[in-house]
XYZ file of N, CA, C and O in Angstrom:
640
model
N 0.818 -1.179 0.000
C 0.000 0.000 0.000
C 0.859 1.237 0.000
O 2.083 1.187 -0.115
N 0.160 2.362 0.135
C 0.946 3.448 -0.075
C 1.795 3.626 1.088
O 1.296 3.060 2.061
N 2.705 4.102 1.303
C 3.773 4.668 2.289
C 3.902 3.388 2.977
O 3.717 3.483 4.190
N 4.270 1.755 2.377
C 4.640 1.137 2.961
C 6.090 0.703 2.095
O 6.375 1.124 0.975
N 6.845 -0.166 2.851
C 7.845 -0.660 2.487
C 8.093 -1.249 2.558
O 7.450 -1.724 3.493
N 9.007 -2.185 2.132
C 9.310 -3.910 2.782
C 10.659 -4.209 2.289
O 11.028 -5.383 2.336
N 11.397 -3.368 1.854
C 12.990 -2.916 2.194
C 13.256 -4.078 1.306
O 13.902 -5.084 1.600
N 12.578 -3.760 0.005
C 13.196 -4.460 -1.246
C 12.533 -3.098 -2.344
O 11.709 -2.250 -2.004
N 13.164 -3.235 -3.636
C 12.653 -2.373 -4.323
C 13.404 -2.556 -5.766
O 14.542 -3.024 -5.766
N 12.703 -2.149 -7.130
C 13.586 -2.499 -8.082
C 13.889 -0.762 -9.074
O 13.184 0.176 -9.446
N 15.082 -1.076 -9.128
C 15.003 0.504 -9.871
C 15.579 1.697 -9.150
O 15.994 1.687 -7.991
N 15.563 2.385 -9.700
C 15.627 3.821 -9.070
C 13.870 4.348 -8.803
O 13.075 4.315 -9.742
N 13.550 4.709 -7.720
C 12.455 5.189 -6.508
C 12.579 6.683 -6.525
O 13.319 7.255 -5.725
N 11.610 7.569 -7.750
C 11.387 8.782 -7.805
C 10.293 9.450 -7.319
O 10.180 10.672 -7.408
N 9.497 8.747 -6.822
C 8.517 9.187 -6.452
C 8.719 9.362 -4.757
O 9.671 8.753 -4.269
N 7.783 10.243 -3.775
C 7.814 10.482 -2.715
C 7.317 9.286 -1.744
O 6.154 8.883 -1.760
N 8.553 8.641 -0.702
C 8.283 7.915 0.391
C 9.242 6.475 -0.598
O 9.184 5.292 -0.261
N 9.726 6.793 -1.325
C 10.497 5.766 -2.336
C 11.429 5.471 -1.804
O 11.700 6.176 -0.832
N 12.458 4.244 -2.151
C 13.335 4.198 -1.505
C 14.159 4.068 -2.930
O 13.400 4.032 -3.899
N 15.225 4.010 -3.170
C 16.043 4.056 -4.419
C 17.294 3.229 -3.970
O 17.864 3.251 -2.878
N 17.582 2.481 -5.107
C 18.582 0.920 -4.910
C 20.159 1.875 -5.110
O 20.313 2.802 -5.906
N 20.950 1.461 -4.380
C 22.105 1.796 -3.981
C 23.051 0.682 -4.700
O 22.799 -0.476 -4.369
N 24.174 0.884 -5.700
C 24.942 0.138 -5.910
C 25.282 -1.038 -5.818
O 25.946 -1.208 -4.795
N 25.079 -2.358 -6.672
C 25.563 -3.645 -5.751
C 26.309 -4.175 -6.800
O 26.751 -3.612 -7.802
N 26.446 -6.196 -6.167
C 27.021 -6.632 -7.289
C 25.910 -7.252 -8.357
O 24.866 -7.744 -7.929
N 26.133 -7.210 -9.414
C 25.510 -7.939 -10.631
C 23.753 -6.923 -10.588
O 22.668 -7.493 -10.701
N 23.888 -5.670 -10.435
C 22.920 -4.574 -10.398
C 21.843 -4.465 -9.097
O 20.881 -3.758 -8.795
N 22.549 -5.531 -8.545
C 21.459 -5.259 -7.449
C 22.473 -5.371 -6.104
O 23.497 -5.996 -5.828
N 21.174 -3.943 -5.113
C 21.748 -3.300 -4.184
C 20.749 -3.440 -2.838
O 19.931 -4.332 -2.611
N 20.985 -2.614 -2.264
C 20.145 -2.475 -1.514
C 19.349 -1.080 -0.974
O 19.763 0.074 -0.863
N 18.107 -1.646 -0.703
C 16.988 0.090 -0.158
C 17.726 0.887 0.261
O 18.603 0.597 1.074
N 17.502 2.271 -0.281
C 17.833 3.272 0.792
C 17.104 4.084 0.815
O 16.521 4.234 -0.259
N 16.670 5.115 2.026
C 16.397 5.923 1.971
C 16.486 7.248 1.382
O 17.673 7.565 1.310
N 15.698 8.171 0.920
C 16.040 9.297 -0.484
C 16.685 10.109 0.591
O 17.705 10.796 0.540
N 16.048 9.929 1.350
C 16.328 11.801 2.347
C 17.429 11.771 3.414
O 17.832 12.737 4.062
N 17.896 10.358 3.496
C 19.143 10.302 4.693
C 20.067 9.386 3.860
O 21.224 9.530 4.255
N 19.967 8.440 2.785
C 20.966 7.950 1.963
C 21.426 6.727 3.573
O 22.597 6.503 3.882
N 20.545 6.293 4.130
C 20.310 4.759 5.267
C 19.538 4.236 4.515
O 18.787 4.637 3.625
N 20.005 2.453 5.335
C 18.846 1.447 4.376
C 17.879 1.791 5.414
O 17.921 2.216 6.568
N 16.972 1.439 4.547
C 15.430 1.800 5.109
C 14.629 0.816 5.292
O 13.424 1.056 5.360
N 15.086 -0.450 5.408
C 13.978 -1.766 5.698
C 12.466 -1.078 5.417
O 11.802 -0.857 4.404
N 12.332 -0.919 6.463
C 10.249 -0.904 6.526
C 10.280 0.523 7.147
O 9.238 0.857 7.712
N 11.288 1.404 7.135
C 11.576 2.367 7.577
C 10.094 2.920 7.288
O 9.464 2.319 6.418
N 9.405 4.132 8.004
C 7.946 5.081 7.505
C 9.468 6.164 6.437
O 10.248 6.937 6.995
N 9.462 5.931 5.281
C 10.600 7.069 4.770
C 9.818 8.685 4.679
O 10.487 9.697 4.468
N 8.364 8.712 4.870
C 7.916 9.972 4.647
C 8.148 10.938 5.821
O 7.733 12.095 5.884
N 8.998 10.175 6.893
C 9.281 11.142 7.918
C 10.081 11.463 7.944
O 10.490 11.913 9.014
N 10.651 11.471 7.148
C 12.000 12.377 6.577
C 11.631 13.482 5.438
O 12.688 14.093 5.282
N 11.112 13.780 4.975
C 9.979 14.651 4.356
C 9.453 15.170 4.656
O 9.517 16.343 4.289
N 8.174 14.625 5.870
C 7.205 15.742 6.060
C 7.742 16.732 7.090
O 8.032 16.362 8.228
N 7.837 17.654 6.789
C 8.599 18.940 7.605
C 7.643 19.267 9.085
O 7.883 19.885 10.122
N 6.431 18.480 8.549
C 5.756 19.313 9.505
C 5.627 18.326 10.712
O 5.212 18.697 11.810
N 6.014 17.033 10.432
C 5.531 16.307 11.856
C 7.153 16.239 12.688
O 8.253 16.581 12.254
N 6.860 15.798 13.704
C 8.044 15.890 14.781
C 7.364 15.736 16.468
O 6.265 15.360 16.875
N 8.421 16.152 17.058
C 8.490 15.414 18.558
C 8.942 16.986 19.724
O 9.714 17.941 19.815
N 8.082 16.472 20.227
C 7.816 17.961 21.594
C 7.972 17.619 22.524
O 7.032 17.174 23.183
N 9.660 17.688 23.167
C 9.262 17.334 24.869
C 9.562 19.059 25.552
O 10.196 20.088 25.322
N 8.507 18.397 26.604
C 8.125 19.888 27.945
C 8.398 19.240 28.972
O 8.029 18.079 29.148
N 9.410 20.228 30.168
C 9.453 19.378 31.331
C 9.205 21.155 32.265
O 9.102 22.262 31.737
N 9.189 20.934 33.177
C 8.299 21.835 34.154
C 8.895 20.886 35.547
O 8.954 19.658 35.621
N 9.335 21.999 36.681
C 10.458 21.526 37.579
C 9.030 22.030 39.232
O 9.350 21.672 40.365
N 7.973 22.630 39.065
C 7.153 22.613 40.241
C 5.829 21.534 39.702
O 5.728 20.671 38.830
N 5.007 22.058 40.640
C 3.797 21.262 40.225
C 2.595 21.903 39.754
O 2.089 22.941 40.180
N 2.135 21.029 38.663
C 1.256 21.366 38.283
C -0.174 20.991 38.846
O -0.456 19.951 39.441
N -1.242 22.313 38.463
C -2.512 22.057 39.292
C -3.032 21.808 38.432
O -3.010 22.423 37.366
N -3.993 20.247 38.850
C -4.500 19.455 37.900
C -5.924 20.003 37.349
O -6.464 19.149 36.646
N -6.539 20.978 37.454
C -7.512 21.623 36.833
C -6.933 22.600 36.040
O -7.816 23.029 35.297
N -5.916 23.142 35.842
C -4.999 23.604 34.815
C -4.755 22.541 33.965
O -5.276 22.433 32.855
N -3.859 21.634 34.525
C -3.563 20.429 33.670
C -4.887 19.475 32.874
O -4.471 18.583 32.134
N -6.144 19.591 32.966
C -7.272 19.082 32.333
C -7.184 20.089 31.578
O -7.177 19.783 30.385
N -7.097 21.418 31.845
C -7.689 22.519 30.419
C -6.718 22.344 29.306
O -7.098 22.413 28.137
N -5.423 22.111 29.641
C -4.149 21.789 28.849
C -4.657 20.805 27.837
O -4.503 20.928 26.622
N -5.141 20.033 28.309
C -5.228 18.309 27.843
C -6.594 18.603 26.841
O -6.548 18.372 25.632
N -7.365 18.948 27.273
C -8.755 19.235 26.388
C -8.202 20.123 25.716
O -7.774 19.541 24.720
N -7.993 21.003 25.665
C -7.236 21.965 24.613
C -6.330 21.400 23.088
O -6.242 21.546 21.868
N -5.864 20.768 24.121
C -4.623 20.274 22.992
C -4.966 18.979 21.978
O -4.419 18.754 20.899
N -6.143 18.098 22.695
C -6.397 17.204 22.666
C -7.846 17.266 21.590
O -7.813 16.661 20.519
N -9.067 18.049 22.009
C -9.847 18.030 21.586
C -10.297 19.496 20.839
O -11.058 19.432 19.874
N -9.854 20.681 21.267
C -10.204 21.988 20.903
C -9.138 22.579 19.787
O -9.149 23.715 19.313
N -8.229 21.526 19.497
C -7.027 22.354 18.637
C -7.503 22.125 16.880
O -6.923 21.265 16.218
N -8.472 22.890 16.335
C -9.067 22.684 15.516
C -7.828 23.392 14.488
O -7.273 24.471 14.696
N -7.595 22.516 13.409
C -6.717 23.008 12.101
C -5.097 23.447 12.492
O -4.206 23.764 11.704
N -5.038 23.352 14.004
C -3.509 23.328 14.296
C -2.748 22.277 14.863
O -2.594 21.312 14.114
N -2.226 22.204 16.000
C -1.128 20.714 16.381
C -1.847 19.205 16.044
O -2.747 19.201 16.884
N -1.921 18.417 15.586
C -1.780 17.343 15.601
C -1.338 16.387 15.904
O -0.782 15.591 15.147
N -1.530 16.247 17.324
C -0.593 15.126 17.989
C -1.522 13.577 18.131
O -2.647 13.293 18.542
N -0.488 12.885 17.609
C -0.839 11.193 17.361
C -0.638 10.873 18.639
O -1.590 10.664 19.391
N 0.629 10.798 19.036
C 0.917 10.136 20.026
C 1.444 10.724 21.518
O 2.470 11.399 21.445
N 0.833 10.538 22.932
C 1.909 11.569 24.045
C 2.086 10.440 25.446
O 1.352 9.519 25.804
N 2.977 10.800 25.847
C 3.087 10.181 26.718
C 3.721 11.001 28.106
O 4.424 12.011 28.055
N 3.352 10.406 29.142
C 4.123 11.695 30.228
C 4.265 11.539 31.669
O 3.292 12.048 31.113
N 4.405 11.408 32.733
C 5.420 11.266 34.157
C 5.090 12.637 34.755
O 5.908 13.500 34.436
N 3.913 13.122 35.686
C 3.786 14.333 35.750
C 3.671 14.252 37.306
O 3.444 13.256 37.994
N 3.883 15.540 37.690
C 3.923 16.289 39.327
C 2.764 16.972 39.696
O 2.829 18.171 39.427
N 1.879 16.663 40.144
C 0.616 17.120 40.733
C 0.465 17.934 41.858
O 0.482 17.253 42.883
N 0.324 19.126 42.063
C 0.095 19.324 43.496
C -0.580 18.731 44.245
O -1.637 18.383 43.719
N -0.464 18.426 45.307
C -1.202 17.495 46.264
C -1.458 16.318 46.348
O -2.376 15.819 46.999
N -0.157 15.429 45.277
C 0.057 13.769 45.265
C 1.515 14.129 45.320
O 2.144 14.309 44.277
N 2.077 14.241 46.521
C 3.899 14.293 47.052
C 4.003 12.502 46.870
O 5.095 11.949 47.004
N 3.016 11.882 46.622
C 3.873 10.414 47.270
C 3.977 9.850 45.746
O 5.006 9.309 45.341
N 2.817 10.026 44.938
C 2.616 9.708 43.981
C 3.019 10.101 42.522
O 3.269 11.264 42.841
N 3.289 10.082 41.170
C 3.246 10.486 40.213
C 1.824 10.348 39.050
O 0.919 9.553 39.301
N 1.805 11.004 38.113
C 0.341 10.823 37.575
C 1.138 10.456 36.345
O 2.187 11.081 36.186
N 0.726 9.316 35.227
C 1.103 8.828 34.208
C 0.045 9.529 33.181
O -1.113 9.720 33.554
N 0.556 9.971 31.650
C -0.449 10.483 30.715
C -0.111 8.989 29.515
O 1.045 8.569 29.563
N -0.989 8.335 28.617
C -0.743 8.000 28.012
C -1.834 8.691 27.022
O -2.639 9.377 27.653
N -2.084 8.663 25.370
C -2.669 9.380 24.645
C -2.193 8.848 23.314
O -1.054 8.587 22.925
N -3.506 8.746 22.648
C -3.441 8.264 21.380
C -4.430 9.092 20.213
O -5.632 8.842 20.300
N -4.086 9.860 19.354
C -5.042 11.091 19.116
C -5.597 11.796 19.876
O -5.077 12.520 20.725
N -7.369 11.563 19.504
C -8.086 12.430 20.389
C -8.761 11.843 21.658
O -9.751 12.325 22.207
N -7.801 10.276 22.202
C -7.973 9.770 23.433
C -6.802 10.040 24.427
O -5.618 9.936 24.104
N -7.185 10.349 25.500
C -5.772 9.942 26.892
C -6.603 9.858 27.773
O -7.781 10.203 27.861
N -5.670 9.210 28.645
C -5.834 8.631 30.193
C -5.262 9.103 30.962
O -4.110 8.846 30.613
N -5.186 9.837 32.118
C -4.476 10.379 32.963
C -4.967 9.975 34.498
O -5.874 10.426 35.198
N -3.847 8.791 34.751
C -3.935 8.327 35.873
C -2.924 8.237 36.811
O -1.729 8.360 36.546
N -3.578 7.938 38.351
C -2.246 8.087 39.291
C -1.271 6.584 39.057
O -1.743 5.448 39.001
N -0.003 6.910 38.958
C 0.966 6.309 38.356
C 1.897 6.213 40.015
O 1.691 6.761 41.098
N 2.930 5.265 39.544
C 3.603 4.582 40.446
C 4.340 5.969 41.222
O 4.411 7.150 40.879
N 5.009 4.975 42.822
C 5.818 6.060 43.633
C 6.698 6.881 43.274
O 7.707 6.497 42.681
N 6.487 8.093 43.553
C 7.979 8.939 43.305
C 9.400 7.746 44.062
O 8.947 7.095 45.004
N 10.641 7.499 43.810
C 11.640 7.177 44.715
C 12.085 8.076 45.581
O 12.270 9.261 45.301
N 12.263 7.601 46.588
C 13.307 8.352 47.443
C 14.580 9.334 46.905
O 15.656 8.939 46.455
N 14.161 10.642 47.077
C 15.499 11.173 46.551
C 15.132 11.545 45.238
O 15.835 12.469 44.828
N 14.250 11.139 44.406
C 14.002 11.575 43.096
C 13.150 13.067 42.902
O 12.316 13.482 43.707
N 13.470 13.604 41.930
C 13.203 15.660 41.921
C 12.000 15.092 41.272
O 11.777 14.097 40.582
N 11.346 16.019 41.709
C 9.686 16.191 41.363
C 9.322 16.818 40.106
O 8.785 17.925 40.138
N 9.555 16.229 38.987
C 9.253 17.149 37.961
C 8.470 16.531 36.510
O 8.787 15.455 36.002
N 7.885 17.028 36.217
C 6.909 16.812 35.020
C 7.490 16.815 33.930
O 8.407 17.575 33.622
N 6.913 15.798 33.118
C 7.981 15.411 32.003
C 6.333 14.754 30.724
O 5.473 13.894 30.914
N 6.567 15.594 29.669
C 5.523 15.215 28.612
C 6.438 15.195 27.093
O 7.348 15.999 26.888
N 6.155 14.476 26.415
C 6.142 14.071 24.853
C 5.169 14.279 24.383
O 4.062 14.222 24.917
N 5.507 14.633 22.994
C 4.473 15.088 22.406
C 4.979 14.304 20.423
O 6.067 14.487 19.876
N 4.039 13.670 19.950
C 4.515 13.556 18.806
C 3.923 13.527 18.011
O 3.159 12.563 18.067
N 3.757 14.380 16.785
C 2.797 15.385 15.783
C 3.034 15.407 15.037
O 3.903 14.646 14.613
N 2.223 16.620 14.051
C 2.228 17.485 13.122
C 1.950 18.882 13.660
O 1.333 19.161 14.688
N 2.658 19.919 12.565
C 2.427 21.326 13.565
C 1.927 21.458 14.935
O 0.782 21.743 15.288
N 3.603 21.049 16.104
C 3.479 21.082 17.066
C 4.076 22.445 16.960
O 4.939 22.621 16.100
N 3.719 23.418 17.726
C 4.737 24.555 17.779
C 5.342 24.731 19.317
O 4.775 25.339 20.226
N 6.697 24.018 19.400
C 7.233 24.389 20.974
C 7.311 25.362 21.519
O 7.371 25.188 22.736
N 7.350 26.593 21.150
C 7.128 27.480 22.119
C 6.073 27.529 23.044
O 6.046 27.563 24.275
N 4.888 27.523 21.842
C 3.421 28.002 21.965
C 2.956 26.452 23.244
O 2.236 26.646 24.224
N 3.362 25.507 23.011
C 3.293 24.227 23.635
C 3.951 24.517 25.521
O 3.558 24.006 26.570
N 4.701 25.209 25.339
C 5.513 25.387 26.542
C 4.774 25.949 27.136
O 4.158 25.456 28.081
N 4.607 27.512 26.596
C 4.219 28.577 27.349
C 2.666 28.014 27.530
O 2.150 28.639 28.457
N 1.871 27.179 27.037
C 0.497 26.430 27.171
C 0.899 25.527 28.661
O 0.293 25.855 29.682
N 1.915 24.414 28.733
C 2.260 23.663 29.726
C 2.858 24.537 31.202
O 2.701 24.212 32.379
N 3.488 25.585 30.699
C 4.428 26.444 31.856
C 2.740 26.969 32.482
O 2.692 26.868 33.708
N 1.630 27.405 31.945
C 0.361 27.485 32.506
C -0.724 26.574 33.613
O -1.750 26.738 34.273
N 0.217 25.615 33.315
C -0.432 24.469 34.365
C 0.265 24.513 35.662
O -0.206 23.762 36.515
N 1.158 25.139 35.960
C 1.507 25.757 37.192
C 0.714 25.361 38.512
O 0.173 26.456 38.666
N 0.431 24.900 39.159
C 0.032 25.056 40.732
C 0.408 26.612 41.173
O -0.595 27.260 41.468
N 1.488 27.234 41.261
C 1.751 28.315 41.202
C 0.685 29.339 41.154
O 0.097 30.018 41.995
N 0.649 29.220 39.988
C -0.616 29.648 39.178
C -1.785 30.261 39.548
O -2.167 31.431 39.516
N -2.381 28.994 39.988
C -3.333 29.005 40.782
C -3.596 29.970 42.083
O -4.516 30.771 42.249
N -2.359 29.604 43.068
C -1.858 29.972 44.073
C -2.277 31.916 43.940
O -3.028 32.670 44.558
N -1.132 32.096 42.577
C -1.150 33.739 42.324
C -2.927 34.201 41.519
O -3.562 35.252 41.595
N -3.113 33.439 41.102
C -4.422 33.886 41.132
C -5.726 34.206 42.299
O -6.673 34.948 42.041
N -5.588 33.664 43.277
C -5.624 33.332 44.215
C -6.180 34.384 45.069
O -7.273 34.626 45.581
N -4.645 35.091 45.018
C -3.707 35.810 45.942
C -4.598 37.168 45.050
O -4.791 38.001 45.935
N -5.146 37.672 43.837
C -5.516 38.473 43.453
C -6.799 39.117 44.248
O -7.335 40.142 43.826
């Protein structure tokens, strides 16, 4: 099917997600990839191409307040109409008011789960840690969205 591979191929591969035969003996070589010149077995080769997909990590060193952290998640998840596209996330996060605990994100499109996840260790820094892996992710805009989930936050709002 389309954009598959199976890291055989005959010819030279001009078309996009192709792989093109590399030098051998008696004319035959082996796959490679167009855009990194690696064999490409079953490689996805269009991710070397599409400019626009890629990988977003955010880490955040206090805690985040988890009614911040739901608006984050619905936002990004369900309200991001014609912009980021994230397939896949995964994440290890710091909650205010679970010191013992960590909260695990797993996420698959426009599904995730965000549940309480195994013990912090002894001695281990408290800090929130998310992946993100897309199309038009924009990291800044992603940060300064996550740096919003703050407990902090909250706190200074609060305080108004």
């Amino acid at each position: 099917g389309e954009g598959e591979g199976e890291g055989e191929g005959e010819g030279e591969g001009e078309g996009e997600g192709e792989g093109k035969v590399k030098g051998g003996v008696g004319g035959e070589g082996e796959v490679v990839c167009v855009a990194c010149e690696q064999p490409d077995g079953r490689v996805a080769r269009w991710l070397h191409t599409d400019l626009a997909f890629g990988v977003v990590n955010l880490s955040v060193n206090e805690a985040l307040s988890m009614s911040r952290l739901r608006l984050f998640l619905a936002a990004l998840f369900w309200e991001a109409e014609g912009a980021a596209q994230v397939y896949r996330a995964k994440g290890a996060l710091y909650v205010a008011g679970e010191e013992k605990r960590q909260y695990a994100l797993q996420a698959v499109h426009d599904t995730y789960e965000l549940a309480v996840g195994p013990e912090w260790r002894a001695g281990e820094a408290r800090t929130s840690h998310l992946v993100l892996i897309g199309r038009h992710l924009n990291r800044e805009a992603l940060h300064h969205a996550f740096s919003r989930c703050l407990a902090a936050a909250d706190e200074a709002q609060a305080a108004t």
